[in-house]
């Protein structure tokens, strides 16, 4: 049987705190678009896959102004609010693109 899957994220933001204290700072990974797909033709063991990420950028903030962002029901900072409250933000890796594809013949 054949199988195909595609996952697409637009404006993906991932926040990595550098410690358990939000005011110690964080790494912020931002992507304009992340697109991953995989397929397996019918009656075949071959797998095909493709991955593409655009506008990837990594920033570091030395701290976060905790007075300025909203919190949800679980008292967890919301990522959009956090990215607007970064203190002394600097770019570590400027925007770049990645594209890869492959095939497995097992």
Coordinates of C-alpha atoms in Angstrom, one line a residue:
X1 CA 0.0 0.0 0.0
X2 CA 1.1 3.6 -0.6
X3 CA 1.6 6.2 2.1
X4 CA 2.2 9.9 2.0
X5 CA 2.5 12.6 4.8
X6 CA 3.1 16.3 4.7
X7 CA 3.6 18.7 7.6
X8 CA 3.8 22.4 7.1
X9 CA 4.4 25.1 9.7
X10 CA 4.3 28.9 8.9
X11 CA 6.1 31.4 11.1
X12 CA 7.4 28.8 13.5
X13 CA 9.0 30.1 16.8
X14 CA 10.7 28.0 19.3
X15 CA 12.0 29.5 22.6
X16 CA 14.7 27.7 24.6
X17 CA 15.3 29.2 28.1
X18 CA 19.0 29.0 29.1
X19 CA 18.0 28.2 32.7
X20 CA 14.9 27.6 34.8
X21 CA 14.6 31.3 35.5
X22 CA 13.0 33.2 32.6
X23 CA 14.9 36.4 33.4
X24 CA 18.3 34.6 32.7
X25 CA 17.6 34.9 29.0
X26 CA 16.7 32.6 26.1
X27 CA 17.5 31.4 22.6
X28 CA 14.8 32.2 20.1
X29 CA 14.7 30.1 16.9
X30 CA 12.5 31.5 14.2
X31 CA 11.5 30.1 10.8
X32 CA 9.4 31.6 8.1
X33 CA 8.3 28.2 6.9
X34 CA 9.0 24.6 7.7
X35 CA 7.8 22.0 5.2
X36 CA 8.5 18.3 5.5
X37 CA 7.0 15.5 3.3
X38 CA 7.5 11.8 2.9
X39 CA 6.0 9.2 0.6
X40 CA 6.1 5.5 -0.2
X41 CA 4.9 4.2 -3.5
X42 CA 2.5 1.3 -3.6
X43 CA 4.2 -2.2 -3.8
X44 CA 7.6 -0.7 -3.0
X45 CA 10.0 -0.5 -0.1
X46 CA 11.3 2.8 -1.3
X47 CA 10.8 5.9 0.7
X48 CA 11.1 9.5 -0.7
X49 CA 11.4 12.5 1.6
X50 CA 11.8 16.3 1.2
X51 CA 12.4 19.0 3.8
X52 CA 12.6 22.7 3.4
X53 CA 13.0 25.5 5.9
X54 CA 13.1 29.2 5.0
X55 CA 14.2 32.4 6.8
X56 CA 15.8 30.5 9.7
X57 CA 17.2 32.9 12.3
X58 CA 18.6 32.3 15.9
X59 CA 18.6 35.2 18.4
X60 CA 19.8 35.4 22.0
X61 CA 18.2 37.6 24.6
X62 CA 20.2 38.4 27.8
X63 CA 16.9 38.7 29.8
X64 CA 13.2 39.0 29.5
X65 CA 11.0 41.7 30.9
X66 CA 8.5 39.6 32.8
X67 CA 6.2 42.5 33.7
X68 CA 5.3 43.1 30.0
X69 CA 3.8 39.8 28.8
X70 CA 0.5 38.0 29.3
X71 CA 0.2 34.5 30.9
X72 CA -2.3 31.7 30.1
X73 CA -4.3 29.6 32.5
X74 CA -1.3 27.6 33.6
X75 CA 0.7 30.7 34.2
X76 CA 3.1 29.9 31.3
X77 CA 4.4 32.7 29.2
X78 CA 3.0 32.9 25.6
X79 CA 5.7 32.7 22.9
X80 CA 4.4 35.8 21.0
X81 CA 4.3 37.9 24.1
X82 CA 7.8 36.6 25.2
X83 CA 9.4 37.5 21.8
X84 CA 8.1 41.1 22.2
X85 CA 9.7 41.4 25.7
X86 CA 13.2 40.3 25.1
X87 CA 15.9 42.5 26.6
X88 CA 19.2 43.1 24.9
X89 CA 18.3 40.8 21.9
X90 CA 21.2 40.0 19.5
X91 CA 21.3 37.9 16.3
X92 CA 23.5 34.9 16.6
X93 CA 22.7 33.3 13.2
X94 CA 21.2 35.6 10.5
X95 CA 18.5 34.4 8.1
X96 CA 19.3 31.4 5.9
X97 CA 17.5 28.6 3.9
X98 CA 17.8 24.8 3.9
X99 CA 16.5 22.3 1.5
X100 CA 17.1 18.5 1.5
X101 CA 15.7 15.5 -0.2
X102 CA 16.4 11.8 -0.2
X103 CA 15.4 8.3 -1.1
X104 CA 15.6 5.0 0.8
X105 CA 15.8 1.7 -1.1
X106 CA 15.5 -0.8 1.7

